[in-house]
CSV table of C-alpha atoms in Angstrom, one decimal:
chain,number,residue,atom,x,y,z
A,224,MET,CA,-49.1,24.2,41.4
A,225,LEU,CA,-45.3,24.5,41.8
A,226,SER,CA,-44.0,26.9,44.4
A,227,ASN,CA,-42.0,29.9,43.1
A,228,LYS,CA,-38.9,28.6,44.7
A,229,ARG,CA,-39.2,25.2,43.1
A,230,LEU,CA,-40.0,26.8,39.7
A,231,VAL,CA,-36.8,28.9,39.9
A,232,VAL,CA,-34.7,25.8,40.7
A,233,ILE,CA,-36.2,23.8,37.8
A,234,CYS,CA,-35.7,26.7,35.4
A,235,ALA,CA,-32.1,27.1,36.6
A,236,ILE,CA,-31.5,23.4,36.0
A,237,ALA,CA,-33.0,23.6,32.5
A,238,VAL,CA,-30.9,26.6,31.6
A,239,CYS,CA,-27.7,24.9,32.8
A,240,CYS,CA,-28.6,21.8,30.8
A,241,ASN,CA,-29.2,23.9,27.7
A,242,ILE,CA,-25.9,25.7,28.1
A,243,SER,CA,-24.1,22.4,28.6
A,244,LEU,CA,-25.7,21.0,25.4
A,245,LEU,CA,-24.9,24.2,23.6
A,246,VAL,CA,-21.2,23.9,24.6
A,247,LEU,CA,-21.1,20.3,23.5
A,248,PHE,CA,-22.7,21.2,20.2
A,249,VAL,CA,-20.3,24.0,19.6
A,250,LYS,CA,-17.3,21.9,20.5
A,251,TYR,CA,-18.5,19.1,18.3
A,252,ASN,CA,-19.6,21.1,15.3
A,253,ALA,CA,-17.6,24.3,15.2
A,254,GLY,CA,-14.1,22.9,15.0
A,255,GLU,CA,-11.0,24.8,14.1
A,256,LYS,CA,-11.2,26.5,10.8
A,257,CYS,CA,-8.3,25.6,8.5
A,258,PHE,CA,-7.3,27.8,5.6
A,259,VAL,CA,-6.6,25.9,2.4
A,260,THR,CA,-4.7,27.7,-0.3
A,261,ILE,CA,-4.6,26.3,-3.9
A,262,ASN,CA,-3.0,28.6,-6.5
A,263,GLU,CA,-3.7,28.7,-10.2
A,264,HIS,CA,-0.2,28.6,-11.5
A,265,GLN,CA,1.5,25.4,-10.5
A,266,GLU,CA,4.4,23.3,-11.7
A,267,ILE,CA,3.7,19.5,-11.7
A,268,LYS,CA,6.6,17.7,-10.1
A,269,SER,CA,5.0,14.3,-9.9
A,270,VAL,CA,3.0,12.4,-12.4
A,271,LEU,CA,2.0,9.0,-11.1
A,272,PRO,CA,1.3,5.9,-13.1
A,273,ASP,CA,-2.2,4.4,-13.1
A,274,ASP,CA,-0.9,1.5,-11.0
A,275,PHE,CA,0.5,3.8,-8.3
A,276,LEU,CA,-1.7,2.1,-5.7
A,277,SER,CA,-0.9,-1.5,-5.8
A,278,ILE,CA,-1.2,-4.7,-3.7
A,279,GLY,CA,0.8,-7.6,-2.4
A,280,ILE,CA,0.1,-11.1,-1.2
A,281,ASP,CA,2.6,-12.8,1.1
A,282,ALA,CA,4.1,-16.0,-0.4
A,283,SER,CA,3.2,-17.8,2.8
A,284,GLU,CA,-0.5,-17.5,1.7
A,285,ILE,CA,0.2,-19.9,-1.2
A,286,GLN,CA,2.2,-22.3,0.9
A,287,ASN,CA,-1.1,-24.0,1.7
A,288,TYR,CA,-2.8,-24.5,-1.7
A,289,ASP,CA,-6.3,-24.5,-0.2
A,290,ARG,CA,-5.7,-21.1,1.4
A,291,ILE,CA,-6.4,-19.0,-1.7
A,292,ASP,CA,-8.5,-19.9,-4.7
A,293,PHE,CA,-7.4,-17.5,-7.3
A,294,ARG,CA,-10.2,-18.7,-9.6
A,295,LYS,CA,-13.1,-17.7,-7.2
A,296,PRO,CA,-15.3,-15.1,-8.9
A,297,ARG,CA,-15.7,-12.9,-5.8
A,298,PHE,CA,-12.0,-12.9,-5.1
A,299,ARG,CA,-11.3,-11.8,-8.7
A,300,GLN,CA,-14.0,-9.1,-8.5
A,301,LEU,CA,-12.5,-7.6,-5.4
A,302,ALA,CA,-9.1,-7.5,-6.9
A,303,ALA,CA,-10.3,-6.1,-10.3
A,304,ALA,CA,-11.9,-3.2,-8.4
A,305,LEU,CA,-8.3,-2.0,-7.7
A,306,ALA,CA,-7.0,-2.3,-11.2
A,307,PRO,CA,-4.9,-1.2,-12.8
A,308,ALA,CA,-2.4,-2.3,-10.2
A,309,ARG,CA,0.6,-4.5,-9.5
A,310,LEU,CA,0.4,-7.7,-7.5
A,311,ARG,CA,3.6,-8.6,-5.6
A,312,LEU,CA,3.9,-12.1,-4.4
A,313,GLY,CA,6.6,-11.6,-1.8
A,314,GLY,CA,7.5,-11.7,1.8
A,315,THR,CA,9.9,-13.9,3.9
A,316,MET,CA,8.6,-17.1,2.4
A,317,SER,CA,9.7,-16.1,-1.1
A,318,ASP,CA,13.2,-17.0,0.0
A,319,ARG,CA,12.1,-20.5,0.9
A,320,LEU,CA,10.1,-21.1,-2.4
A,321,ILE,CA,11.1,-23.6,-5.0
A,322,PHE,CA,9.4,-23.9,-8.4
A,323,SER,CA,8.5,-27.2,-9.9
A,324,SER,CA,6.8,-27.4,-13.3
A,325,LYS,CA,5.4,-30.8,-12.3
A,326,ASP,CA,3.1,-31.5,-9.4
A,327,ILE,CA,5.0,-33.0,-6.4
A,328,PRO,CA,2.6,-34.3,-3.8
A,329,TYR,CA,5.2,-34.7,-1.0
A,330,ILE,CA,8.8,-33.9,-0.7
A,331,THR,CA,11.1,-33.5,2.4
A,332,CYS,CA,14.8,-33.1,3.0
A,333,LYS,CA,15.1,-36.9,3.2
A,334,TYR,CA,12.4,-38.0,0.7
A,335,HIS,CA,12.2,-37.1,-3.0
A,336,PRO,CA,9.6,-38.5,-5.4
A,337,VAL,CA,11.0,-40.2,-8.5
A,338,ASN,CA,9.7,-37.5,-10.8
A,339,THR,CA,11.6,-34.7,-9.0
A,340,SER,CA,13.7,-32.7,-11.5
A,341,LYS,CA,17.4,-32.2,-10.9
A,342,SER,CA,16.8,-28.4,-10.4
A,343,VAL,CA,14.2,-29.0,-7.7
A,344,TYR,CA,16.3,-31.7,-6.1
A,345,ASN,CA,19.3,-29.5,-5.9
A,346,ALA,CA,17.3,-26.5,-4.6
A,347,VAL,CA,15.8,-28.6,-1.8
A,348,LYS,CA,19.2,-29.9,-1.0
A,349,LYS,CA,20.6,-26.4,-0.7
A,350,LEU,CA,17.8,-25.1,1.6
A,351,CYS,CA,18.0,-28.3,3.8
A,352,LYS,CA,21.7,-28.1,4.1
A,353,HIS,CA,21.5,-24.6,5.6
A,354,LYS,CA,18.3,-25.3,7.5
A,355,PHE,CA,16.3,-22.6,5.6
A,356,LEU,CA,13.1,-24.3,6.6
A,357,PRO,CA,10.3,-24.8,6.1
A,358,PHE,CA,10.6,-24.6,2.3
A,359,PHE,CA,7.6,-25.2,0.0
A,360,ILE,CA,7.0,-26.1,-3.7
A,361,LEU,CA,5.3,-23.7,-6.1
A,362,THR,CA,3.9,-25.9,-8.9
A,363,GLY,CA,3.4,-25.0,-12.5
A,364,LYS,CA,-0.3,-25.6,-11.9
A,365,LYS,CA,-0.5,-23.0,-9.1
A,366,TRP,CA,1.7,-20.6,-11.2
A,367,ASP,CA,-0.8,-20.9,-14.0
A,368,GLU,CA,-3.6,-20.1,-11.6
A,369,ILE,CA,-1.8,-17.0,-10.3
A,370,ASN,CA,-1.0,-15.7,-13.8
A,371,GLY,CA,-4.5,-16.4,-15.0
A,372,PHE,CA,-5.9,-14.4,-12.0
A,373,CYS,CA,-3.6,-11.4,-12.9
A,374,LYS,CA,-4.6,-11.4,-16.5
A,375,SER,CA,-8.4,-11.6,-15.7
A,376,THR,CA,-8.2,-8.8,-13.1
A,377,GLY,CA,-5.9,-6.3,-14.8
A,378,LEU,CA,-3.0,-6.8,-12.4
A,379,LYS,CA,0.7,-7.0,-13.3
A,380,LEU,CA,2.5,-9.7,-11.4
A,381,ILE,CA,5.9,-9.0,-9.7
A,382,PHE,CA,7.7,-12.0,-8.4
A,383,PRO,CA,10.9,-12.2,-6.2
A,384,PHE,CA,13.2,-15.1,-7.0
A,385,ASN,CA,14.7,-17.1,-4.0
A,386,LEU,CA,17.9,-15.4,-3.1
A,387,LEU,CA,19.0,-18.2,-0.6
A,388,LEU,CA,19.6,-20.7,-3.4
A,389,ARG,CA,23.3,-20.1,-3.5
A,390,ASP,CA,26.7,-21.7,-4.4
A,391,ASP,CA,29.1,-20.4,-1.8
A,392,HIS,CA,28.9,-16.5,-2.3
A,393,GLU,CA,27.0,-16.5,-5.5
A,394,TRP,CA,23.3,-16.9,-6.3
A,395,ASN,CA,22.4,-20.2,-8.1
A,396,ASN,CA,20.0,-19.3,-10.9
A,397,HIS,CA,18.9,-22.8,-12.1
A,398,ASN,CA,15.5,-22.8,-10.4
A,399,ALA,CA,14.9,-19.2,-11.7
A,400,ILE,CA,15.6,-20.4,-15.2
A,401,ASP,CA,13.0,-23.1,-14.8
A,402,ILE,CA,10.4,-20.4,-13.9
A,403,LEU,CA,11.5,-18.1,-16.8
A,404,GLU,CA,11.3,-20.9,-19.4
A,405,TYR,CA,8.0,-22.1,-18.2
A,406,SER,CA,6.6,-18.5,-18.1
A,407,LYS,CA,7.9,-17.5,-21.5
A,408,GLN,CA,6.4,-20.6,-23.1
A,409,ARG,CA,3.0,-19.5,-21.8
A,410,GLU,CA,3.6,-15.8,-22.6
A,411,TYR,CA,3.2,-14.7,-19.0
A,412,GLU,CA,4.0,-11.0,-18.4
A,413,VAL,CA,5.9,-10.7,-15.2
A,414,ASP,CA,8.3,-8.2,-13.5
A,415,TRP,CA,11.0,-9.6,-11.2
A,416,GLN,CA,12.9,-9.2,-8.0
A,417,LEU,CA,15.6,-11.1,-6.2
A,418,GLY,CA,15.2,-11.7,-2.4
A,419,ASN,CA,13.3,-10.1,0.3
A,420,GLU,CA,14.8,-7.6,2.8
A,421,PRO,CA,18.4,-8.7,2.2
A,422,ASN,CA,19.8,-6.4,4.9
A,423,SER,CA,17.8,-8.5,7.5
A,424,LEU,CA,18.8,-11.9,6.3
A,425,HIS,CA,21.3,-12.3,9.1
A,426,HIS,CA,18.5,-11.8,11.7
A,427,VAL,CA,16.0,-14.1,9.9
A,428,PHE,CA,18.2,-16.9,8.5
A,429,ASN,CA,21.6,-16.3,10.1
A,430,VAL,CA,23.2,-15.7,6.7
A,431,THR,CA,24.9,-12.5,5.4
A,432,ILE,CA,24.7,-11.3,1.8
A,433,THR,CA,26.7,-8.1,1.4
A,434,PRO,CA,25.4,-5.3,-0.9
A,435,GLU,CA,28.3,-6.0,-3.2
A,436,MET,CA,27.3,-9.7,-3.4
A,437,LEU,CA,23.7,-8.8,-4.0
A,438,ALA,CA,24.7,-6.4,-6.8
A,439,HIS,CA,26.6,-9.2,-8.5
A,440,ASP,CA,23.6,-11.4,-8.2
A,441,PHE,CA,21.3,-8.8,-9.8
A,442,LYS,CA,23.8,-8.5,-12.6
A,443,ARG,CA,23.5,-12.2,-13.3
A,444,LEU,CA,19.7,-12.0,-13.0
A,445,ARG,CA,19.5,-9.1,-15.5
A,446,LYS,CA,21.5,-11.2,-18.0
A,447,ILE,CA,19.3,-14.3,-17.7
A,448,LEU,CA,16.1,-12.1,-18.0
A,449,ASN,CA,17.5,-10.7,-21.2
A,450,HIS,CA,18.5,-14.2,-22.5
A,451,TYR,CA,15.2,-15.9,-21.7
A,452,GLY,CA,12.8,-13.4,-23.3
A,453,TYR,CA,12.2,-10.9,-20.4
A,454,LYS,CA,14.4,-8.1,-21.6
A,455,LYS,CA,11.5,-5.6,-21.3
A,456,SER,CA,10.6,-6.8,-17.8
A,457,LEU,CA,11.4,-4.5,-14.8
A,458,LEU,CA,14.0,-5.6,-12.3
A,459,VAL,CA,13.1,-4.1,-8.9
A,460,GLY,CA,15.3,-4.0,-5.9
A,461,PRO,CA,16.9,-4.3,-3.4
A,462,ASP,CA,13.8,-4.2,-1.1
A,463,THR,CA,15.7,-3.1,2.0
A,464,THR,CA,13.9,-2.2,5.2
A,465,ARG,CA,13.0,1.4,6.2
A,466,PRO,CA,15.8,3.8,7.3
A,467,GLN,CA,15.8,4.1,11.1
A,468,PRO,CA,17.9,6.3,13.5
A,469,HIS,CA,19.0,3.2,15.5
A,470,CYS,CA,19.7,1.1,12.4
A,471,HIS,CA,22.3,2.7,10.3
A,472,GLU,CA,22.9,-0.4,8.2
A,473,CYS,CA,19.3,-0.3,6.9
A,474,LEU,CA,20.1,2.9,4.9
A,475,GLN,CA,23.7,2.0,4.3
A,476,TYR,CA,22.8,-1.3,2.6
A,477,MET,CA,20.7,0.6,0.1
A,478,VAL,CA,23.4,3.1,-0.6
A,479,GLU,CA,26.1,0.5,-1.1
A,480,PHE,CA,23.9,-1.7,-3.2
A,481,LEU,CA,23.1,1.3,-5.6
A,482,GLY,CA,26.8,2.1,-5.7
A,483,ASN,CA,27.5,-1.4,-7.1
A,484,GLY,CA,24.2,-2.4,-8.8
A,485,SER,CA,22.3,0.7,-10.0
A,486,ASN,CA,23.0,-0.2,-13.7
A,487,TYR,CA,21.1,-3.5,-13.4
A,488,ILE,CA,17.8,-2.3,-11.8
A,489,ASN,CA,14.9,-0.4,-13.2
A,490,VAL,CA,13.4,0.6,-9.8
A,491,GLN,CA,15.0,1.2,-6.4
A,492,SER,CA,12.7,-0.2,-3.7
A,493,TRP,CA,12.3,-0.4,0.0
A,494,HIS,CA,9.8,-1.5,2.7
A,495,GLN,CA,8.1,0.7,5.2
A,496,TYR,CA,6.0,0.1,8.4
A,497,TYR,CA,5.3,2.5,11.2
A,498,LEU,CA,4.6,0.3,14.2
A,499,ASN,CA,5.3,-3.1,15.8
A,500,SER,CA,2.1,-5.2,15.7
A,501,LYS,CA,2.8,-6.7,19.1
A,502,THR,CA,3.0,-3.4,20.9
A,503,ALA,CA,0.9,-1.0,18.8
A,504,LYS,CA,-2.1,0.7,20.5
A,505,LEU,CA,-5.1,2.5,19.0
A,506,GLU,CA,-3.8,5.9,19.9
A,507,ASP,CA,-0.5,5.1,18.1
A,508,PHE,CA,-2.5,4.8,14.9
A,509,TRP,CA,-4.0,8.3,15.4
A,510,ASN,CA,-0.9,10.1,16.7
A,511,PRO,CA,0.5,12.8,14.4
A,512,ARG,CA,4.1,11.7,15.4
A,513,THR,CA,3.4,8.3,13.9
A,514,PHE,CA,2.3,9.9,10.7
A,515,ASN,CA,5.5,12.0,10.6
A,516,LEU,CA,7.7,8.9,10.6
A,517,LEU,CA,7.1,8.2,6.9
A,518,ASN,CA,7.9,11.7,5.8
A,519,ASP,CA,11.2,11.7,7.7
A,520,GLN,CA,12.1,8.3,6.2
A,521,ILE,CA,11.3,9.3,2.6
A,522,ILE,CA,13.4,12.4,3.0
A,523,THR,CA,16.3,10.5,4.5
A,524,MET,CA,16.2,7.9,1.7
A,525,LYS,CA,15.9,10.5,-1.0
A,526,ASN,CA,18.7,12.6,0.4
A,527,ASN,CA,21.1,9.7,0.6
A,528,THR,CA,20.4,8.4,-2.9
A,529,LEU,CA,20.4,11.7,-4.8
A,530,LYS,CA,22.9,10.3,-7.3
A,531,TYR,CA,20.3,7.8,-8.4
A,532,ASN,CA,17.2,9.9,-8.5
A,533,HIS,CA,16.9,9.1,-12.2
A,534,ILE,CA,15.8,5.6,-11.1
A,535,PRO,CA,12.1,5.5,-9.9
A,536,MET,CA,11.6,4.7,-6.3
A,537,TRP,CA,8.9,2.4,-4.9
A,538,LEU,CA,7.6,1.3,-1.5
A,539,SER,CA,7.4,-2.4,-2.7
A,540,GLU,CA,5.9,-3.6,0.6
A,541,THR,CA,4.2,-1.4,3.2
A,542,SER,CA,1.4,-1.3,5.8
A,543,SER,CA,0.7,0.2,9.2
A,544,SER,CA,2.5,-2.3,11.4
A,545,TYR,CA,5.0,-5.1,10.8
A,546,GLY,CA,4.7,-8.6,12.0
A,547,GLY,CA,1.5,-9.5,10.2
A,548,GLY,CA,-0.5,-6.4,11.3
A,549,ALA,CA,-2.1,-5.5,14.7
A,550,PRO,CA,-5.3,-7.5,15.2
A,551,GLY,CA,-8.4,-5.2,15.3
A,552,LEU,CA,-6.3,-2.2,14.3
A,553,SER,CA,-4.5,-2.7,11.1
A,554,ASN,CA,-7.5,-4.3,9.5
A,555,SER,CA,-10.1,-1.9,10.9
A,556,PHE,CA,-10.9,1.8,10.4
A,557,ALA,CA,-8.2,2.5,12.9
A,558,GLY,CA,-5.6,2.0,10.2
A,559,THR,CA,-7.4,3.9,7.4
A,560,PRO,CA,-5.9,7.4,8.1
A,561,LEU,CA,-2.4,6.1,8.0
A,562,TRP,CA,-3.1,4.4,4.6
A,563,LEU,CA,-4.5,7.5,3.0
A,564,ASP,CA,-1.7,9.7,4.4
A,565,LYS,CA,0.9,7.3,3.1
A,566,LEU,CA,-0.6,7.6,-0.4
A,567,GLY,CA,-0.6,11.4,-0.1
A,568,LEU,CA,3.0,11.6,1.1
A,569,CYS,CA,4.3,9.1,-1.4
A,570,ALA,CA,2.6,11.0,-4.3
A,571,LYS,CA,4.0,14.3,-3.0
A,572,HIS,CA,7.6,12.9,-2.9
A,573,ASN,CA,7.3,11.1,-6.3
A,574,ILE,CA,7.4,7.6,-4.9
A,575,THR,CA,5.8,6.2,-8.0
A,576,THR,CA,4.4,2.9,-6.7
A,577,VAL,CA,3.1,1.9,-3.3
A,578,ILE,CA,2.4,-1.8,-2.8
A,579,ARG,CA,0.0,-2.4,0.1
A,580,GLN,CA,0.7,-5.5,2.3
A,581,SER,CA,-1.6,-7.1,1.9
A,582,PHE,CA,-4.6,-7.7,-0.4
A,583,PHE,CA,-5.5,-11.0,1.4
A,584,GLY,CA,-4.0,-12.6,4.5
A,585,GLY,CA,-2.7,-11.4,7.8
A,586,ASN,CA,-4.2,-8.7,10.1
A,587,TYR,CA,-3.4,-5.9,7.7
A,588,SER,CA,-5.4,-7.2,4.7
A,589,LEU,CA,-7.8,-5.3,2.5
A,590,VAL,CA,-10.1,-8.3,2.3
A,591,ASP,CA,-10.9,-10.7,5.1
A,592,ASP,CA,-10.9,-14.5,5.2
A,593,HIS,CA,-14.6,-14.5,4.2
A,594,LEU,CA,-13.9,-12.2,1.2
A,595,GLU,CA,-15.6,-9.2,2.8
A,596,PRO,CA,-14.0,-5.9,2.1
A,597,LEU,CA,-12.4,-4.1,5.0
A,598,PRO,CA,-12.2,-0.3,5.4
A,599,ASP,CA,-8.9,0.2,3.6
A,600,TRP,CA,-10.3,-1.7,0.6
A,601,TRP,CA,-13.2,0.8,0.4
A,602,LEU,CA,-10.7,3.7,0.8
A,603,SER,CA,-8.5,2.3,-2.0
A,604,VAL,CA,-11.4,1.9,-4.4
A,605,LEU,CA,-12.5,5.5,-3.7
A,606,TYR,CA,-8.9,6.7,-4.2
A,607,LYS,CA,-8.7,5.0,-7.6
A,608,LYS,CA,-12.1,6.4,-8.6
A,609,LEU,CA,-11.4,10.1,-7.7
A,610,VAL,CA,-7.7,10.8,-7.6
A,611,GLY,CA,-5.8,11.6,-10.8
A,612,ASN,CA,-2.1,11.2,-11.8
A,613,LYS,CA,-0.9,14.8,-11.5
A,614,VAL,CA,0.1,15.8,-8.0
A,615,LEU,CA,-0.7,19.4,-7.0
A,616,HIS,CA,0.6,21.7,-4.2
A,617,VAL,CA,-1.8,22.6,-1.5
A,618,HIS,CA,-1.1,24.6,1.6
A,619,CYS,CA,-3.2,23.8,4.6
A,620,LYS,CA,-2.9,26.1,7.6
A,621,CYS,CA,-4.3,23.9,10.3
A,622,SER,CA,-3.4,21.8,13.4
A,623,PRO,CA,-1.2,18.7,13.2
A,624,TYR,CA,-4.4,16.6,13.5
A,625,GLN,CA,-5.6,17.6,10.0
A,626,ARG,CA,-3.6,16.6,6.9
A,627,MET,CA,-4.4,17.4,3.3
A,628,TYR,CA,-3.3,16.6,-0.2
A,629,ALA,CA,-4.4,17.6,-3.7
A,630,HIS,CA,-4.3,16.1,-7.3
A,631,CYS,CA,-5.9,16.8,-10.6
A,632,ALA,CA,-9.1,14.9,-10.6
A,633,ASN,CA,-9.3,11.5,-12.2
A,634,ARG,CA,-10.5,12.1,-15.8
A,635,LYS,CA,-12.6,8.9,-15.7
A,636,TYR,CA,-14.6,10.5,-12.9
A,637,THR,CA,-15.3,13.8,-14.5
A,638,ASN,CA,-14.8,15.5,-17.9
A,639,ASP,CA,-14.2,18.8,-16.3
A,640,THR,CA,-10.5,19.6,-17.1
A,641,THR,CA,-10.3,22.1,-14.4
A,642,ALA,CA,-11.4,19.7,-11.6
A,643,ILE,CA,-9.1,18.9,-8.8
A,644,THR,CA,-9.4,16.3,-6.0
A,645,ILE,CA,-8.5,17.2,-2.4
A,646,TYR,CA,-8.3,14.5,0.2
A,647,ALA,CA,-7.9,15.0,3.9
A,648,ILE,CA,-7.6,13.3,7.3
A,649,ASN,CA,-9.1,14.5,10.6
A,650,LEU,CA,-7.4,12.8,13.6
A,651,GLU,CA,-9.3,14.4,16.4
A,652,MET,CA,-12.7,14.2,18.1
A,653,ASN,CA,-13.7,17.6,16.7
A,654,LYS,CA,-15.3,18.7,13.4
A,655,ALA,CA,-12.7,20.1,11.0
A,656,ARG,CA,-13.7,23.1,8.9
A,657,PHE,CA,-11.8,24.3,5.8
A,658,LEU,CA,-12.0,27.6,4.0
A,659,LEU,CA,-10.8,27.3,0.3
A,660,ASN,CA,-8.6,30.1,-0.8
A,661,GLY,CA,-6.0,30.8,-3.5
A,662,THR,CA,-6.1,32.0,-7.1
A,663,ALA,CA,-7.4,28.7,-8.3
A,664,ILE,CA,-10.7,29.2,-6.5
A,665,HIS,CA,-13.1,31.9,-7.9
A,666,GLY,CA,-16.0,33.4,-6.0
A,667,ASN,CA,-18.6,31.2,-4.5
A,668,ASP,CA,-19.7,29.4,-7.6
A,669,LEU,CA,-17.8,26.2,-6.9
A,670,THR,CA,-19.4,22.8,-7.5
A,671,ILE,CA,-18.0,20.2,-5.1
A,672,ASP,CA,-18.6,16.4,-4.9
A,673,GLU,CA,-18.0,15.3,-1.3
A,674,PHE,CA,-17.2,11.8,-0.1
A,675,ILE,CA,-16.7,11.4,3.6
A,676,LEU,CA,-15.6,8.0,5.1
A,677,SER,CA,-16.2,7.6,8.9
A,678,ALA,CA,-16.9,5.0,11.5
A,679,PRO,CA,-20.3,4.3,13.1
A,680,SER,CA,-20.6,6.1,16.5
A,681,ASN,CA,-16.9,7.1,16.0
A,682,ASN,CA,-15.8,3.5,16.8
A,683,ARG,CA,-12.4,3.5,15.3
A,684,ARG,CA,-12.0,-0.2,15.7
A,685,THR,CA,-14.9,-0.9,13.4
A,686,LYS,CA,-14.7,-3.0,10.2
A,687,THR,CA,-17.8,-1.2,8.9
A,688,VAL,CA,-17.2,2.1,7.1
A,689,LEU,CA,-19.8,4.8,6.4
A,690,LEU,CA,-19.8,6.8,3.2
A,691,ASN,CA,-21.6,10.2,3.8
A,692,GLY,CA,-23.3,8.5,6.8
A,693,TRP,CA,-24.4,5.3,5.1
A,694,PRO,CA,-22.8,1.9,5.6
A,695,LEU,CA,-21.0,0.4,2.6
A,696,TYR,CA,-21.6,-3.3,1.7
A,697,TYR,CA,-20.3,-5.4,-1.1
A,698,GLU,CA,-22.8,-7.9,-2.4
A,699,SER,CA,-22.5,-9.1,-5.9
A,700,SER,CA,-21.0,-5.9,-7.4
A,701,LEU,CA,-19.5,-2.6,-6.4
A,702,PRO,CA,-22.1,-0.1,-5.2
A,703,GLU,CA,-22.3,3.3,-7.0
A,704,MET,CA,-20.7,5.3,-4.1
A,705,GLU,CA,-22.5,8.5,-4.9
A,706,PRO,CA,-21.3,11.9,-3.6
A,707,HIS,CA,-23.0,14.5,-1.6
A,708,HIS,CA,-23.2,17.6,-3.8
A,709,ILE,CA,-22.2,21.0,-2.5
A,710,LYS,CA,-22.9,24.2,-4.5
A,711,TYR,CA,-22.1,27.8,-4.2
A,712,GLY,CA,-19.7,27.6,-1.3
A,713,ARG,CA,-16.1,27.8,-0.4
A,714,HIS,CA,-16.4,26.0,2.9
A,715,ILE,CA,-15.9,22.3,3.3
A,716,SER,CA,-15.9,20.3,6.6
A,717,MET,CA,-15.5,16.8,7.9
A,718,PRO,CA,-16.7,15.1,11.1
A,719,PRO,CA,-14.5,13.8,13.9
A,720,TYR,CA,-12.3,10.8,13.2
A,721,SER,CA,-12.8,10.7,9.5
A,722,VAL,CA,-11.2,10.9,6.1
A,723,ALA,CA,-12.6,12.7,3.1
A,724,PHE,CA,-12.4,13.4,-0.6
A,725,TRP,CA,-13.7,16.5,-2.4
A,726,VAL,CA,-13.8,16.8,-6.2
A,727,ILE,CA,-13.9,20.6,-6.8
A,728,LYS,CA,-14.9,21.7,-10.3
A,729,ASN,CA,-14.7,25.1,-12.1
A,730,THR,CA,-11.2,25.9,-10.7
A,731,SER,CA,-8.4,27.7,-12.6
A,732,VAL,CA,-5.7,25.1,-12.3
A,733,LYS,CA,-4.4,25.1,-15.8
A,734,VAL,CA,-1.9,22.2,-15.5
A,735,CYS,CA,-4.9,19.8,-15.1
A,736,ASN,CA,-5.9,20.5,-18.8
């Protein structure tokens, strides 16, 4: 038998342990309650196209023709799951790309096969003269493969011409005409660009093309598009880098280009990244200050281009960190909250297309080298499934570690014309709880479909993602991705380090009808 003294000690230890466990449970499960207000009477300020969420592949990925097989069924299936979308074939290597309708097995600055066309020969000569190396040849056969891929998957190709093919201070369009003639003959539907990040060319290639020169080049391109059967194609530009406090020219280049070339473009476009891949750390990806960078950049860009707000604005290349992505971060669950928040902010600010760099290739891809979907692919598929075109206003009274957005629900998901989709991010190691308020929410008779994406054991570096607690795998087809159903409640919640979607039915938001 235990002595009374020993029994008291054991009981005291047990009580302390229970109290500690209770404290941990409360801390983990209680969370801060956030008040979410959604009102019945709203004015829709943004209506997004179906291809709002789009994808890019860097031109460097096709430099080695064995790198991507656009005909592979699984590769096509993974891309088709994101349709409708645009596919941009861009990046730095697009300004070292030369098109040849014929197959050229081997060509260098000093060696040209006998079947080299005059256009290709001259293009190679220009790039070699200025040491814009290495260049590479995009053959008609590969161009056919890429366009066939787009047609079969429901993607619309957008392609930048090589801006560095120049005669003194003017763009040489001969190689571009080769592509246009070849494409029109085969009835390929393509939208076009000219160059990649022209304000940074002096850093990358030691060449300067002023905004005025670029506007003149776009004017020439618009004329040849009209002449060679692409009058209805979009011309998108100038693809400048993001505005930054220490880089006045990044913003000024865009402003001066629009002042000279706004009449020749259909879309004003720029690129955005938050972090440097070489120095980014895990906590940078989950820091609210990092998230705020994009909001500030969009507002800066919008405020400085008010004269041209009739021209749609795109993020034509964007991801978490520049320089190919941060290994183990940009391509893991660590980067997922930044991607969802970017979609929410861009929709809120009427950025009508967001092109994710990249679908395949680099450390920021949606699909890995073995064609296994990464966390941001699953998020993108879920976004396409649940989120509709009309952007709503939602007020979330919460901490900086919780962020929330709202749209009318995707009509392909539900026939309920009152349904809305809320999506949110929880950046901290605490459960987040939300109370739904506002005139759009009536009583406790809501029907809510819940989709929560999280990481196993809160491992934010994981490349496996959980949906409502179950791991997602892609085998031969897309899984059903069924929701957890919530009935008769006005409270929703999400676990630590997670993102979530809720489709709320039986609301009174009239603009969703």
